[in-house]
Short mmCIF file of C-alpha atoms and ligand atoms in Angstrom, two decimals:
data_model
loop_
_atom_site.label_atom_id
_atom_site.label_comp_id
_atom_site.label_asym_id
_atom_site.label_seq_id
_atom_site.Cartn_x
_atom_site.Cartn_y
_atom_site.Cartn_z
CA UNK M 1 0.08 0.02 0.26
CA UNK M 2 1.49 3.38 -0.80
CA UNK M 3 2.31 6.04 1.40
CA UNK M 4 2.04 9.60 0.01
CA UNK M 5 4.53 12.12 2.61
CA UNK M 6 3.90 15.87 2.89
CA UNK M 7 7.23 17.15 4.19
CA UNK M 8 10.84 18.85 3.41
CA UNK M 9 12.97 18.05 1.40
CA UNK M 10 16.10 20.02 1.97
CA UNK M 11 20.26 20.89 2.80
CA UNK M 12 20.85 20.70 5.35
CA UNK M 13 24.54 22.11 7.01
CA UNK M 14 25.35 20.04 10.17
CA UNK M 15 27.89 20.28 12.70
CA UNK M 16 28.78 17.22 14.88
CA UNK M 17 31.55 15.99 16.76
CA UNK M 18 32.49 13.86 14.27
CA UNK M 19 32.40 16.42 12.01
CA UNK M 20 31.07 18.52 9.62
CA UNK M 21 28.78 18.57 6.25
CA UNK M 22 27.75 21.63 4.34
CA UNK M 23 24.21 21.14 2.08
CA UNK M 24 23.90 17.95 2.37
CA UNK M 25 20.79 16.31 1.24
CA UNK M 26 18.22 16.11 4.08
CA UNK M 27 15.04 16.77 5.17
CA UNK M 28 12.23 15.20 7.17
CA UNK M 29 10.42 13.87 4.08
CA UNK M 30 13.46 13.04 2.32
CA UNK M 31 14.48 10.92 5.35
CA UNK M 32 11.00 9.16 5.90
CA UNK M 33 11.06 7.89 2.43
CA UNK M 34 14.03 6.84 2.19
CA UNK M 35 13.09 4.81 5.27
CA UNK M 36 10.00 3.87 4.60
CA UNK M 37 10.79 2.64 0.91
CA UNK M 38 11.96 -0.82 1.94
CA UNK M 39 8.97 -1.46 3.08
CA UNK M 40 6.28 0.20 1.04
CA UNK M 41 6.19 2.23 -2.11
CA UNK M 42 6.17 5.79 -1.79
CA UNK M 43 5.32 9.04 -2.54
CA UNK M 44 6.31 12.54 -1.82
CA UNK M 45 4.87 16.30 -2.24
CA UNK M 46 7.50 19.02 -1.85
CA UNK M 47 8.94 21.98 -2.93
CA UNK M 48 12.27 22.62 -4.12
CA UNK M 49 13.97 25.55 -5.63
CA UNK M 50 16.92 25.39 -8.22
CA UNK M 51 19.55 24.25 -6.20
CA UNK M 52 17.93 20.96 -6.44
CA UNK M 53 19.88 18.40 -8.88
CA UNK M 54 18.70 16.04 -10.69
CA UNK M 55 21.78 13.88 -8.69
CA UNK M 56 19.64 14.83 -6.07
CA UNK M 57 16.10 13.35 -7.11
CA UNK M 58 18.13 10.66 -8.04
CA UNK M 59 18.90 9.96 -4.43
CA UNK M 60 14.98 9.08 -4.33
CA UNK M 61 14.19 7.70 -7.53
CA UNK M 62 17.10 4.57 -6.89
CA UNK M 63 15.67 3.42 -4.08
CA UNK M 64 11.59 3.48 -5.94
CA UNK M 65 10.16 6.83 -4.40
CA UNK M 66 7.72 8.73 -6.43
CA UNK M 67 9.03 11.99 -7.19
CA UNK M 68 6.29 13.76 -9.69
CA UNK M 69 5.03 15.69 -6.34
CA UNK M 70 7.88 17.42 -6.02
CA UNK M 71 7.75 21.10 -7.49
CA UNK M 72 10.13 22.69 -9.00
CA UNK M 73 10.00 26.41 -7.69
CA UNK M 74 12.55 29.67 -8.74
CA UNK M 75 14.83 30.31 -5.48
CA UNK M 76 16.41 28.39 -3.02
CA UNK M 77 14.98 25.20 -0.99
CA UNK M 78 14.86 24.57 2.02
CA UNK M 79 17.87 24.89 4.03
CA UNK M 80 18.64 23.98 7.95
CA UNK M 81 21.67 24.53 10.11
CA UNK M 82 22.17 22.92 12.76
CA UNK M 83 24.72 21.37 15.60
CA UNK M 84 25.33 18.83 17.95
CA UNK M 85 27.67 18.88 20.93
CA UNK M 86 28.53 16.48 23.88
CA UNK M 87 26.56 12.74 23.85
CA UNK M 88 24.64 14.53 20.63
CA UNK M 89 20.55 14.11 22.20
CA UNK M 90 19.55 17.37 21.14
CA UNK M 91 19.69 19.08 17.86
CA UNK M 92 20.30 22.86 18.31
CA UNK M 93 18.90 24.51 15.18
CA UNK M 94 21.29 26.95 14.17
CA UNK M 95 18.98 28.52 10.69
CA UNK M 96 15.72 28.06 9.48
CA UNK M 97 15.64 29.33 5.95
CA UNK M 98 12.03 28.29 4.42
CA UNK M 99 12.86 29.77 1.27
CA UNK M 100 10.44 28.18 -1.83
CA UNK M 101 8.19 26.73 1.49
CA UNK M 102 6.86 29.79 2.29
CA UNK M 103 4.77 30.38 -0.71
CA UNK M 104 4.20 26.91 -1.43
CA UNK M 105 0.79 25.41 -2.30
CA UNK M 106 0.86 21.81 -2.47
CA UNK M 107 -0.97 20.07 -5.24
CA UNK M 108 -1.45 16.73 -5.19
CA UNK M 109 -0.92 14.97 -8.60
CA UNK M 110 -3.57 11.97 -9.67
CA UNK M 111 -1.17 9.08 -10.23
CA UNK M 112 -1.32 10.06 -5.93
CA UNK M 113 -5.06 10.35 -5.38
CA UNK M 114 -5.42 6.37 -4.00
CA UNK M 115 -3.10 6.72 -1.56
CA UNK M 116 -4.50 4.97 1.78
CA UNK M 117 -1.02 6.19 3.96
CA UNK M 118 -1.37 9.91 4.55
CA UNK M 119 2.24 10.76 6.57
CA UNK M 120 2.63 13.85 7.31
CA UNK M 121 6.38 14.59 8.72
CA UNK M 122 7.36 17.64 9.82
CA UNK M 123 6.77 21.37 8.22
CA UNK M 124 4.37 23.98 8.96
CA UNK M 125 1.04 22.58 10.00
CA UNK M 126 -0.99 24.70 7.33
CA UNK M 127 0.81 23.17 4.86
CA UNK M 128 0.01 19.24 6.55
CA UNK M 129 -3.72 20.56 7.04
CA UNK M 130 -4.11 21.24 3.14
CA UNK M 131 -2.85 18.60 2.32
CA UNK M 132 -4.89 16.01 4.26
CA UNK M 133 -8.05 18.12 3.08
CA UNK M 134 -7.55 16.82 -0.21
CA UNK M 135 -7.08 13.48 0.69
CA UNK M 136 -10.31 12.17 2.07
CA UNK M 137 -10.37 8.76 1.74
CA UNK M 138 -7.25 7.97 3.16
CA UNK M 139 -7.31 5.04 5.90
CA UNK M 140 -4.65 6.02 8.09
CA UNK M 141 -2.98 9.77 8.84
CA UNK M 142 0.25 9.79 10.63
CA UNK M 143 1.98 12.82 11.30
CA UNK M 144 4.91 14.52 13.33
CA UNK M 145 5.89 17.97 14.38
CA UNK M 146 8.77 19.95 16.30
CA UNK M 147 9.45 22.36 18.88
CA UNK M 148 9.68 25.35 15.83
CA UNK M 149 6.08 24.47 14.93
CA UNK M 150 4.52 24.07 18.74
CA UNK M 151 6.14 27.28 20.01
CA UNK M 152 4.31 29.75 17.09
CA UNK M 153 1.58 28.14 14.72
CA UNK M 154 -0.56 26.30 17.79
CA UNK M 155 -3.26 27.41 16.35
CA UNK M 156 -2.91 25.67 12.93
CA UNK M 157 -1.35 22.51 14.69
CA UNK M 158 -4.44 21.74 16.79
CA UNK M 159 -6.44 21.65 13.42
CA UNK M 160 -3.85 18.78 12.38
CA UNK M 161 -3.94 16.77 15.91
CA UNK M 162 -7.65 16.40 15.79
CA UNK M 163 -7.19 14.42 12.57
CA UNK M 164 -4.77 12.64 13.08
CA UNK M 165 -4.50 8.34 13.93
CA UNK M 166 -0.95 8.71 15.50
CA UNK M 167 1.26 11.39 16.20
CA UNK M 168 5.03 10.75 16.23
CA UNK M 169 7.22 13.06 18.17
CA UNK M 170 10.04 13.25 20.67
CA UNK M 171 9.43 13.21 24.26
CA UNK M 172 10.83 16.98 24.50
CA UNK M 173 8.03 17.95 22.13
CA UNK M 174 5.30 15.92 23.67
CA UNK M 175 5.98 17.43 27.04
CA UNK M 176 5.99 20.97 25.40
CA UNK M 177 2.77 20.62 23.21
CA UNK M 178 0.85 19.51 27.01
CA UNK M 179 2.79 21.97 28.62
CA UNK M 180 3.58 19.20 31.52
CA UNK M 181 6.76 18.10 32.72
CA UNK M 182 4.89 14.12 33.76
CA UNK M 183 5.39 12.12 30.60
CA UNK M 184 2.20 9.91 31.03
CA UNK M 185 0.27 12.87 32.40
CA UNK M 186 1.88 14.50 29.18
CA UNK M 187 0.83 12.22 26.92
CA UNK M 188 -2.92 11.96 28.44
CA UNK M 189 -3.05 15.21 27.47
CA UNK M 190 -2.06 14.94 24.12
CA UNK M 191 -4.46 12.03 22.97
CA UNK M 192 -7.07 14.25 24.24
CA UNK M 193 -6.50 17.02 21.69
CA UNK M 194 -7.60 14.53 18.66
CA UNK M 195 -5.02 11.72 18.01
CA UNK M 196 -5.77 8.19 18.47
CA UNK M 197 -2.25 7.18 19.39
CA UNK M 198 0.56 8.74 20.64
CA UNK M 199 4.33 7.60 19.86
CA UNK M 200 7.03 8.70 21.88
CA UNK M 201 10.65 9.08 20.84
CA UNK M 202 13.03 8.72 23.22
CA UNK M 203 16.31 9.17 20.98
CA UNK M 204 19.05 6.63 22.05
CA UNK M 205 16.61 5.12 24.65
CA UNK M 206 13.93 3.94 22.24
CA UNK M 207 9.76 4.70 21.82
CA UNK M 208 7.26 4.36 23.53
CA UNK M 209 3.51 4.43 22.48
CA UNK M 210 0.65 5.08 24.64
CA UNK M 211 -2.67 4.09 23.39
CA UNK M 212 -6.25 5.84 24.04
CA UNK M 213 -9.95 3.79 23.53
CA UNK M 214 -9.92 4.38 19.68
CA UNK M 215 -6.31 3.39 18.78
CA UNK M 216 -7.90 -0.25 17.10
CA UNK M 217 -11.26 0.06 15.43
CA UNK M 218 -12.36 -3.32 16.39
CA UNK M 219 -13.00 -2.95 20.08
CA UNK M 220 -9.81 -4.13 21.10
CA UNK M 221 -8.50 -1.90 23.55
CA UNK M 222 -4.70 -1.58 25.15
CA UNK M 223 -4.61 0.19 28.57
CA UNK M 224 -0.81 -0.43 29.24
CA UNK M 225 1.90 1.92 27.09
CA UNK M 226 4.55 0.08 25.16
CA UNK M 227 7.99 0.61 24.49
CA UNK M 228 10.59 -0.91 22.09
CA UNK M 229 13.75 -0.28 22.51
CA UNK M 230 16.76 1.63 20.79
CA UNK M 231 20.33 -0.39 19.80
CA UNK M 232 22.97 0.94 22.40
CA UNK M 233 25.69 2.26 18.74
CA UNK M 234 29.25 2.29 19.84
CA UNK M 235 29.54 5.50 17.35
CA UNK M 236 27.13 7.42 16.65
CA UNK M 237 28.32 10.05 13.40
CA UNK M 238 24.71 12.59 12.91
CA UNK M 239 21.70 12.36 14.42
CA UNK M 240 19.84 14.19 11.85
CA UNK M 241 17.00 12.21 10.51
CA UNK M 242 16.86 9.81 13.17
CA UNK M 243 13.38 10.51 13.88
CA UNK M 244 12.42 10.90 10.29
CA UNK M 245 13.70 7.43 9.79
CA UNK M 246 12.32 5.71 12.90
CA UNK M 247 8.52 6.97 11.31
CA UNK M 248 9.48 5.97 7.98
CA UNK M 249 10.83 2.52 9.30
CA UNK M 250 7.69 2.38 11.03
CA UNK M 251 4.96 3.71 9.06
CA UNK M 252 6.52 2.16 5.88
CA UNK M 253 6.13 -1.37 7.63
CA UNK M 254 2.76 -0.15 8.80
CA UNK M 255 1.11 0.21 5.52
CA UNK M 256 2.40 -2.98 3.61
CA UNK M 257 0.67 -5.22 6.59
CA UNK M 258 -2.99 -6.08 5.62
CA UNK M 259 -4.45 -5.39 9.40
CA UNK M 260 -3.28 -2.74 11.99
CA UNK M 261 -3.38 -5.17 15.10
CA UNK M 262 -1.64 -4.66 18.35
CA UNK M 263 1.38 -7.10 17.28
CA UNK M 264 1.72 -5.32 14.00
CA UNK M 265 1.46 -2.10 15.65
CA UNK M 266 4.62 -3.43 17.87
CA UNK M 267 6.51 -4.83 15.48
CA UNK M 268 6.59 -1.00 13.44
CA UNK M 269 7.60 0.21 16.77
CA UNK M 270 11.07 -2.22 16.67
CA UNK M 271 11.62 -1.40 12.44
CA UNK M 272 11.57 1.70 13.55
CA UNK M 273 14.26 1.52 15.93
CA UNK M 274 16.08 -0.60 13.18
CA UNK M 275 15.91 2.39 10.56
CA UNK M 276 16.63 5.56 13.12
CA UNK M 277 19.95 2.87 14.15
CA UNK M 278 21.29 3.10 10.72
CA UNK M 279 20.44 6.63 9.66
CA UNK M 280 22.71 8.30 12.61
CA UNK M 281 25.32 6.12 11.34
CA UNK M 282 26.51 8.55 8.85
CA UNK M 283 25.99 11.88 7.84
CA UNK M 284 22.71 13.34 5.95
CA UNK M 285 21.39 10.23 3.89
CA UNK M 286 24.53 8.22 2.91
CA UNK M 287 23.59 5.18 5.45
CA UNK M 288 19.37 5.08 4.06
CA UNK M 289 21.41 4.69 0.73
CA UNK M 290 23.02 2.39 0.74
CA UNK M 291 21.61 -0.42 3.10
CA UNK M 292 19.83 -4.36 2.21
CA UNK M 293 16.58 -5.34 3.63
CA UNK M 294 19.20 -9.08 4.76
CA UNK M 295 20.71 -5.76 7.26
CA UNK M 296 18.06 -4.86 7.91
CA UNK M 297 16.34 -8.34 8.97
CA UNK M 298 19.44 -9.03 10.51
CA UNK M 299 19.40 -5.60 12.74
CA UNK M 300 15.96 -6.86 13.54
CA UNK M 301 16.14 -10.20 14.88
CA UNK M 302 18.98 -8.19 17.08
CA UNK M 303 16.25 -5.46 18.61
CA UNK M 304 14.64 -8.60 19.97
CA UNK M 305 17.40 -10.43 21.08
CA UNK M 306 18.49 -7.29 23.38
CA UNK M 307 14.66 -6.93 24.66
CA UNK M 308 13.83 -10.56 25.16
CA UNK M 309 13.78 -12.14 28.70
CA UNK M 310 13.82 -15.95 28.83
CA UNK M 311 12.32 -17.98 31.67
CA UNK M 312 11.45 -15.64 33.89
P1 LIG C 1 15.02 14.74 12.64
O1 LIG C 1 14.98 13.37 12.21
O2 LIG C 1 13.58 14.89 13.63
O3 LIG C 1 16.45 15.03 13.35
O4 LIG C 1 14.82 15.49 11.33
C1 LIG C 1 15.74 16.20 10.69
C2 LIG C 1 15.17 17.08 9.32
O5 LIG C 1 14.16 18.13 9.91
C3 LIG C 1 16.42 17.85 8.99
O6 LIG C 1 16.73 17.14 7.38
C4 LIG C 1 15.55 19.14 8.80
O7 LIG C 1 16.11 19.72 7.40
C5 LIG C 1 14.46 18.70 9.07
N1 LIG C 1 14.06 20.32 9.31
C6 LIG C 1 14.59 20.80 10.30
N2 LIG C 1 13.75 22.27 10.77
C7 LIG C 1 12.54 21.86 10.21
C8 LIG C 1 11.37 22.99 10.51
N3 LIG C 1 11.22 23.85 10.92
N4 LIG C 1 10.62 22.16 9.70
C9 LIG C 1 11.13 21.05 8.40
N5 LIG C 1 11.91 20.49 8.30
C10 LIG C 1 13.14 20.72 9.34
#
């Protein structure tokens, strides 16, 4: 089943204790698409500027990602500048140049109209809402956001949240959105804003899903959260895109399954962790361009192994 994703396709300038890169291909929709492409077909809606070349596009098309929804506009592509220090647990945003995204009017190609899974990757919630309203027939909508939009675009964000099946954000963003320090209380508050299920990413410590009575359609109710691990890695080169890669693995796996059951949901959380763990091994999108299905399965089994308790 195809996923349609709207989000940033960008250039990133990143500095980490392992080095620096200038204007490497990035953006939430890019990382998401590459990660999800290992599980299911992906279609992208975004806008890029004149600095986006055929080689940049080939990064996506080589993975089978459908790029006909990427509009080319006069001007420069979205550019994000960020740095990480110490244990690299938090990105420090040094610059966000929206550029061509500032005047973007998303148009959905006819060939995308039958997409059943919609992913609203991190971008202006007004754009997320516009794409959502043009896709009334989708089966599932999953969305992401970040502090930048929570702080200054809360009204538009509230409209997007009302209509989400799954909201996928990190723990700092959950606390900020709910204005509540305790994660469990914050999660309850965020679920009351609309999302049926909340998946909270904890960076190098894994992810937790919080369910509501509306999470599964067939009367299935899960009262406890579910925690999936992250793989302790000896070397993290660049955490940029880890969250989007988690989302890509998670949603790509969900979309590849015939039915949404609690077991499918839990497995999807593991695949999310697997794709996030690959993303951080190299700068930008490098690792996600070259990973193989075999490596993904091998790491999935490792994830199961490190979190399995036998005989207790
Ligand atoms: P993450 O997975 O959270 O590390 O997301 C990293 C990606 O988000 C980078 O490739 C950036 O280009 C992109 N990004 C950063 N800030 C924004 C923003 N305000 N809106 C949309 N995308 C962003």
